[in-house]
Coordinates of C-alpha atoms in Angstrom, one line a residue:
Chain A
M247 CA 6.3 -25.5 15.8
T248 CA 3.1 -24.1 16.8
A249 CA 2.7 -20.4 17.9
A250 CA 2.3 -20.7 21.2
E251 CA 5.9 -22.3 21.2
M252 CA 7.2 -19.4 19.3
V253 CA 5.8 -16.8 21.3
N254 CA 8.1 -18.6 24.3
K255 CA 11.2 -18.9 22.6
L256 CA 10.8 -15.2 21.1
D257 CA 9.6 -13.9 24.2
L258 CA 6.7 -12.3 22.4
Q259 CA 3.5 -10.5 24.1
V260 CA 0.3 -11.8 23.3
F261 CA -2.2 -9.2 22.7
S262 CA -5.3 -10.9 21.4
G263 CA -6.7 -14.1 19.8
E264 CA -5.2 -16.6 22.2
N265 CA -7.6 -19.3 20.7
G266 CA -5.1 -19.4 17.9
L267 CA -2.0 -20.3 19.5
D268 CA -2.4 -23.7 18.7
R269 CA -1.9 -23.0 14.9
E270 CA 1.1 -24.6 13.1
V271 CA 3.5 -22.1 11.8
S272 CA 5.1 -22.9 8.4
G273 CA 7.0 -19.8 8.0
G274 CA 7.3 -15.8 7.7
Y275 CA 6.5 -12.8 5.5
V276 CA 7.7 -9.5 6.3
S277 CA 5.9 -6.2 4.6
D278 CA 4.3 -3.7 5.3
L279 CA 2.3 -3.2 2.4
L280 CA -1.3 -5.2 2.8
S281 CA -1.8 -5.5 -1.1
D282 CA 2.0 -7.0 -0.9
V283 CA 0.8 -9.8 1.9
M284 CA -2.5 -10.1 0.0
G285 CA -0.4 -11.0 -3.1
N286 CA 2.6 -13.0 -1.7
A287 CA 1.9 -14.6 1.8
D288 CA 1.2 -18.3 2.2
E289 CA -1.1 -20.0 4.4
G290 CA 0.5 -20.8 7.8
Q291 CA 3.0 -17.9 7.4
V292 CA 3.8 -15.6 10.7
W293 CA 3.1 -11.5 9.2
I294 CA 5.9 -9.3 10.7
T295 CA 4.8 -5.7 9.9
L296 CA 4.4 -2.4 11.6
Q297 CA 0.5 -2.1 10.7
T298 CA -1.2 -2.0 13.6
H299 CA -5.0 -1.3 11.7
K300 CA -8.4 -3.7 11.5
N301 CA -7.4 -4.4 8.0
V302 CA -4.4 -6.2 9.0
M303 CA -6.5 -8.8 10.6
A304 CA -8.7 -9.2 7.7
I305 CA -5.7 -9.9 5.5
A306 CA -4.5 -12.3 7.9
S307 CA -7.9 -14.1 7.7
L308 CA -7.9 -14.0 4.1
K309 CA -4.5 -15.3 3.6
E310 CA -4.9 -17.8 6.8
L311 CA -1.8 -16.8 8.3
A312 CA -0.5 -18.5 11.7
A313 CA -0.3 -15.1 13.7
V314 CA 1.1 -11.5 13.1
I315 CA 3.7 -10.0 15.1
L316 CA 4.0 -6.1 15.3
V317 CA 7.4 -4.7 15.6
N318 CA 9.1 -1.9 17.6
G319 CA 6.8 -1.9 20.3
H320 CA 3.7 -1.2 18.2
K321 CA 0.3 -2.1 20.0
P322 CA -2.9 -3.2 18.2
D323 CA -5.8 -0.6 17.4
E324 CA -8.5 -1.9 19.5
D325 CA -10.7 -2.7 16.4
A326 CA -7.7 -5.0 15.3
A327 CA -7.3 -6.8 18.7
A328 CA -11.4 -7.6 18.6
Q329 CA -11.0 -8.7 15.1
S330 CA -8.2 -11.0 15.8
N331 CA -10.2 -12.6 18.8
E332 CA -12.7 -13.2 16.1
E333 CA -11.1 -15.0 13.9
D334 CA -8.7 -16.7 16.5
I335 CA -5.6 -15.5 14.8
P336 CA -2.9 -14.4 17.3
L337 CA -2.3 -10.6 17.5
L338 CA 1.9 -10.4 18.8
G339 CA 4.2 -7.8 19.3
T340 CA 7.9 -7.5 20.2
P341 CA 10.4 -4.7 21.1
L342 CA 12.5 -5.7 18.1
S343 CA 12.6 -4.4 14.8
A344 CA 11.5 -6.4 11.9
F345 CA 14.9 -7.4 11.0
D346 CA 15.7 -8.6 14.3
I347 CA 12.8 -10.5 14.9
T348 CA 12.6 -11.9 11.2
G349 CA 16.2 -12.9 11.8
K350 CA 15.6 -14.8 15.3
L351 CA 12.4 -16.7 13.7
Y352 CA 14.0 -17.6 10.8
E353 CA 16.8 -19.1 12.7
L354 CA 13.9 -21.1 14.7
I355 CA 12.2 -22.1 11.6
H356 CA 15.5 -23.5 9.7
K357 CA 17.6 -24.9 12.6
Chain B
M271 CA -20.6 33.0 -12.9
N272 CA -22.5 30.3 -11.2
R273 CA -22.3 28.3 -8.2
Y274 CA -22.4 24.7 -7.8
R275 CA -22.5 22.3 -4.9
A276 CA -20.2 19.3 -5.3
D277 CA -19.8 16.0 -3.9
L278 CA -16.8 14.4 -5.8
H279 CA -16.2 11.2 -3.6
V280 CA -19.2 9.0 -3.4
H281 CA -19.1 5.1 -3.1
T282 CA -21.5 2.8 -4.4
V283 CA -22.8 -0.8 -3.4
L284 CA -20.1 -2.0 -5.9
S285 CA -17.6 -1.0 -3.2
P286 CA -16.8 -4.0 -0.5
C287 CA -17.5 -1.6 2.2
G288 CA -20.1 0.2 0.6
D289 CA -23.7 -0.3 2.1
L290 CA -26.2 -2.4 0.4
E291 CA -28.7 0.6 0.2
M292 CA -26.1 2.3 -2.1
S293 CA -27.5 1.3 -5.6
P294 CA -27.4 4.0 -8.4
V295 CA -31.1 4.6 -7.9
N296 CA -30.8 5.5 -4.4
I297 CA -27.3 7.4 -4.5
V298 CA -28.8 10.0 -7.5
S299 CA -32.6 10.2 -5.6
I300 CA -30.7 11.3 -2.0
A301 CA -28.2 13.5 -4.2
A302 CA -31.0 15.5 -5.6
R303 CA -32.5 15.8 -2.5
K304 CA -29.3 17.2 -1.0
G305 CA -29.1 19.8 -3.5
I306 CA -25.9 18.2 -5.2
D307 CA -25.1 19.7 -8.5
I308 CA -22.0 17.9 -9.4
L309 CA -21.6 14.3 -8.0
G310 CA -18.2 12.3 -8.5
I311 CA -18.9 8.7 -8.4
T312 CA -15.8 6.6 -7.1
D313 CA -15.8 3.0 -6.2
H314 CA -12.5 1.3 -5.4
N315 CA -10.7 0.4 -8.4
S316 CA -13.7 0.5 -10.5
T317 CA -15.9 2.6 -12.9
K318 CA -18.7 -0.3 -13.8
H319 CA -21.4 1.9 -11.8
V320 CA -20.8 5.4 -13.5
A321 CA -22.6 5.0 -16.6
L322 CA -25.9 4.1 -14.9
I323 CA -25.4 6.8 -12.5
K324 CA -24.7 9.2 -15.2
K325 CA -27.7 8.3 -17.1
L326 CA -30.3 8.5 -14.1
A327 CA -28.6 11.7 -12.9
E328 CA -29.2 13.3 -15.9
K329 CA -33.1 13.5 -15.3
E330 CA -32.7 14.9 -12.1
G331 CA -30.1 17.8 -13.6
I332 CA -27.1 16.4 -11.8
F333 CA -23.9 16.6 -13.7
V334 CA -21.8 13.3 -12.9
I335 CA -18.3 12.7 -13.3
G336 CA -17.0 9.4 -12.6
G337 CA -14.1 7.6 -12.3
A338 CA -12.6 5.5 -9.4
E339 CA -10.8 5.5 -6.2
V340 CA -7.7 4.1 -7.2
T341 CA -5.3 2.4 -5.1
T342 CA -1.6 3.0 -6.3
R343 CA 1.4 0.4 -5.8
E344 CA 2.1 2.3 -2.3
E345 CA -1.5 2.1 -1.3
I346 CA -2.2 5.7 -1.5
H347 CA -6.0 6.1 -2.6
C348 CA -6.4 9.0 -5.2
L349 CA -9.3 9.7 -7.3
A350 CA -9.7 9.4 -11.1
L351 CA -12.3 11.6 -12.4
F352 CA -13.7 11.6 -16.2
E353 CA -15.7 13.6 -18.2
N354 CA -16.1 11.6 -21.3
N355 CA -17.2 7.9 -22.0
D356 CA -13.8 6.8 -23.9
S357 CA -11.9 7.6 -20.9
L358 CA -13.7 6.0 -18.9
V359 CA -13.7 3.0 -20.8
K360 CA -9.9 3.3 -21.1
F361 CA -9.6 3.8 -17.0
Q362 CA -11.8 0.6 -16.6
Q363 CA -9.2 -1.5 -18.7
F364 CA -6.1 -0.3 -17.2
L365 CA -7.5 -1.4 -13.8
D366 CA -8.5 -4.6 -15.4
A367 CA -4.8 -4.9 -16.3
H368 CA -3.0 -3.8 -13.4
L369 CA -5.4 -4.6 -10.2
A370 CA -3.9 -7.2 -8.1
D371 CA -5.6 -10.9 -8.8
V372 CA -7.1 -11.3 -5.3
K373 CA -10.3 -12.6 -5.3
N374 CA -12.9 -11.1 -2.6
K375 CA -14.2 -12.9 0.2
P376 CA -17.8 -11.4 0.7
D377 CA -18.0 -12.8 4.3
I378 CA -14.9 -10.6 5.6
F379 CA -14.8 -7.8 3.1
G380 CA -18.4 -7.2 1.7
H381 CA -20.3 -8.1 -1.2
Q382 CA -19.1 -6.1 -4.7
V383 CA -22.5 -6.1 -7.0
V384 CA -23.4 -4.2 -10.2
V385 CA -27.0 -3.5 -10.1
N386 CA -29.5 -2.1 -12.7
A387 CA -31.9 0.4 -12.1
E388 CA -34.3 -1.9 -10.6
D389 CA -32.0 -2.6 -8.1
I390 CA -31.5 -5.9 -9.8
I391 CA -27.8 -7.7 -9.5
L392 CA -26.3 -8.0 -13.1
E393 CA -23.0 -9.4 -11.9
E394 CA -20.9 -9.7 -9.0
E395 CA -17.4 -8.6 -8.9
E396 CA -14.7 -11.5 -8.2
K397 CA -11.5 -9.2 -8.0
L398 CA -11.1 -7.8 -4.1
L399 CA -11.8 -4.3 -5.3
I400 CA -9.6 -2.7 -2.2
S401 CA -6.5 -4.4 -3.0
A402 CA -3.7 -2.4 -4.8
T403 CA -3.0 -1.9 -8.4
S404 CA 0.8 -2.2 -9.8
K405 CA 1.1 1.0 -10.6
S406 CA 2.9 4.1 -8.8
L407 CA 1.6 7.4 -7.7
D408 CA 3.4 8.7 -10.7
E409 CA 2.2 6.3 -13.4
V410 CA -1.5 6.5 -12.1
Q411 CA -1.1 10.4 -12.4
Q412 CA 0.4 10.4 -15.6
F413 CA -2.2 7.9 -17.3
V414 CA -5.3 10.0 -15.7
H415 CA -3.8 13.3 -17.3
Q416 CA -3.3 11.5 -20.1
L417 CA -6.9 10.6 -20.9
D418 CA -7.7 14.0 -19.9
G419 CA -8.9 13.3 -16.3
L420 CA -8.7 15.2 -12.8
F421 CA -6.0 13.5 -10.5
I422 CA -6.8 14.2 -6.7
P423 CA -5.1 12.4 -4.0
A424 CA -7.7 11.3 -1.5
H425 CA -8.1 12.2 2.3
I426 CA -4.4 12.8 2.9
D427 CA -5.0 13.8 6.7
R428 CA -5.8 10.1 7.2
P429 CA -3.9 7.5 8.8
S430 CA -4.1 4.7 6.6
Y431 CA -4.3 4.6 2.7
S432 CA -3.1 8.3 2.2
M433 CA -0.2 10.4 1.1
F434 CA 0.8 11.5 4.5
S435 CA 0.5 7.9 5.5
Q436 CA 2.3 6.1 3.1
L437 CA 4.9 8.3 2.0
G438 CA 4.8 10.9 5.1
F439 CA 4.8 13.7 3.2
I440 CA 3.8 15.7 0.1
P441 CA 6.3 15.1 -3.1
P442 CA 7.4 18.6 -3.8
D443 CA 6.8 17.6 -7.8
L444 CA 3.3 16.2 -7.0
K445 CA 1.2 16.7 -10.2
A446 CA -2.7 16.9 -8.7
D447 CA -5.3 18.8 -9.4
A448 CA -6.0 19.2 -6.1
L449 CA -5.6 17.3 -2.7
E450 CA -9.1 16.2 -1.0
I451 CA -9.5 16.3 3.1
S452 CA -11.4 13.9 5.2
K453 CA -14.1 15.3 7.3
Q454 CA -12.3 15.0 10.2
V455 CA -10.1 18.1 10.0
S456 CA -10.7 21.6 8.6
E457 CA -9.0 23.6 5.9
E458 CA -7.6 25.8 8.6
E459 CA -6.4 23.2 10.5
M460 CA -5.3 21.2 7.9
R461 CA -2.9 24.6 6.3
S462 CA -2.0 25.4 10.0
K463 CA -0.4 22.3 10.5
H464 CA 0.9 21.8 6.8
P465 CA 2.2 25.0 5.0
E466 CA 3.8 22.8 2.7
L467 CA 0.3 22.6 1.4
H468 CA 0.2 26.2 0.5
D469 CA 0.5 25.6 -3.5
F470 CA -2.4 23.1 -3.4
T471 CA -6.2 23.3 -3.8
L472 CA -8.0 21.7 -1.0
I473 CA -11.3 19.9 -1.5
G474 CA -13.9 18.4 0.7
C475 CA -16.1 15.1 0.0
S476 CA -18.2 13.2 1.7
D477 CA -16.3 9.9 1.2
A478 CA -19.9 8.4 1.4
H479 CA -20.3 4.7 1.9
Y480 CA -23.9 5.3 3.4
P481 CA -27.0 6.8 1.9
E482 CA -27.1 9.4 4.8
Q483 CA -23.4 10.4 4.4
I484 CA -24.2 11.8 1.1
G485 CA -23.6 15.4 0.5
S486 CA -22.0 15.5 4.4
R487 CA -19.3 17.4 3.0
T488 CA -19.2 19.1 -0.5
S489 CA -17.1 22.1 -2.2
I490 CA -18.7 24.9 -4.1
F491 CA -17.4 25.6 -7.3
E492 CA -18.0 29.1 -8.9
M493 CA -17.5 28.7 -13.0
Q494 CA -19.4 29.3 -16.3
H495 CA -21.3 26.1 -16.4
R496 CA -20.6 22.3 -15.6
S497 CA -17.9 20.7 -17.3
L498 CA -15.0 19.1 -16.5
S499 CA -12.5 21.7 -18.2
E500 CA -14.6 24.5 -16.3
I501 CA -13.9 22.1 -12.8
R502 CA -10.2 22.1 -13.9
K503 CA -10.1 25.8 -14.4
A504 CA -11.8 26.5 -10.6
L505 CA -9.4 24.4 -9.2
A506 CA -6.5 25.9 -10.4
G507 CA -8.1 29.1 -9.9
E508 CA -8.2 30.4 -13.4
E509 CA -10.1 32.8 -15.4
G510 CA -11.6 33.9 -12.1
R511 CA -12.9 30.6 -11.3
K512 CA -12.8 29.3 -8.0
V513 CA -13.5 26.6 -5.5
W514 CA -13.9 26.4 -1.7
M515 CA -14.8 23.9 0.9
K516 CA -18.5 23.8 2.7
E517 CA -17.3 23.3 6.5
V518 CA -18.9 20.3 8.2
G519 CA -22.2 21.5 9.7
S520 CA -22.2 25.0 7.5
K521 CA -25.3 25.9 5.8

């Protein structure tokens, strides 16, 4: 599944990084601690978080993640969105909670 | 009693976000020019520039307490400051053992270099220094105090990597020597917004990452002489010692 397909199926908002929507999604990781994501997320995963600042994109780029989904209706900081465009890593959003969007994504990936 | 001007939170070129101009030699000469009497060297999770800066600063009559801006497991930035070399060595060992083993990518985060007094690069730090240690706020505080250091949670008002952003409140049993507030806020604003801070001493530092920021916010210590034990007394308001913040823009 590509990030674009995931956007359609989960009805996600695309804030930035559209050029990266062809990235392949291999799985997901849920955490709000950046150091935890640094240590434990794997390449190609979608990161689900409520953090909205620029460092999120630095970590996403370091770990070569497929996309980042901001939960609970959070919007990215301006410089985070700019960084996402630079790195071509989509920054996405949902009004759902981390629990709900994770459940839906898990079903999509593992069905 | 004497008055000393202190900037206890300064980064060097070793921090990935520290400007390349923040070499030990430059930092000391700027601090001297700006009338800094007490300088705190606090790179992210590394003490490796402290010894050289201490040596250079001695010639300028600047008292250096060094340590690091350590990142706790909760991703709270805290200043850890030491006077004696033995504690500094032990604290570096603690950082080596507990900082996450993630490699820096200089094109994303910036270079992390240790230089000598001629600005020649001696070492490029491979571990990403802005990642976190595996030790909790309490564990870091206990270890810093075991080593007879000062423990000062940094920029507590900031929206990221601060006590308020990560915990949402100041733990009532927190054993901090002081709390640092950022340049974005005055002591008056902070105290009126957070009456729960009344038991804590607040200090202001520059958190300089660029040369022109050194000394851009300082605290004035009134005490007998410059030593860590006098600084600790001033932070606690003991034996007539005291500390107050110089507000941004004030002379």
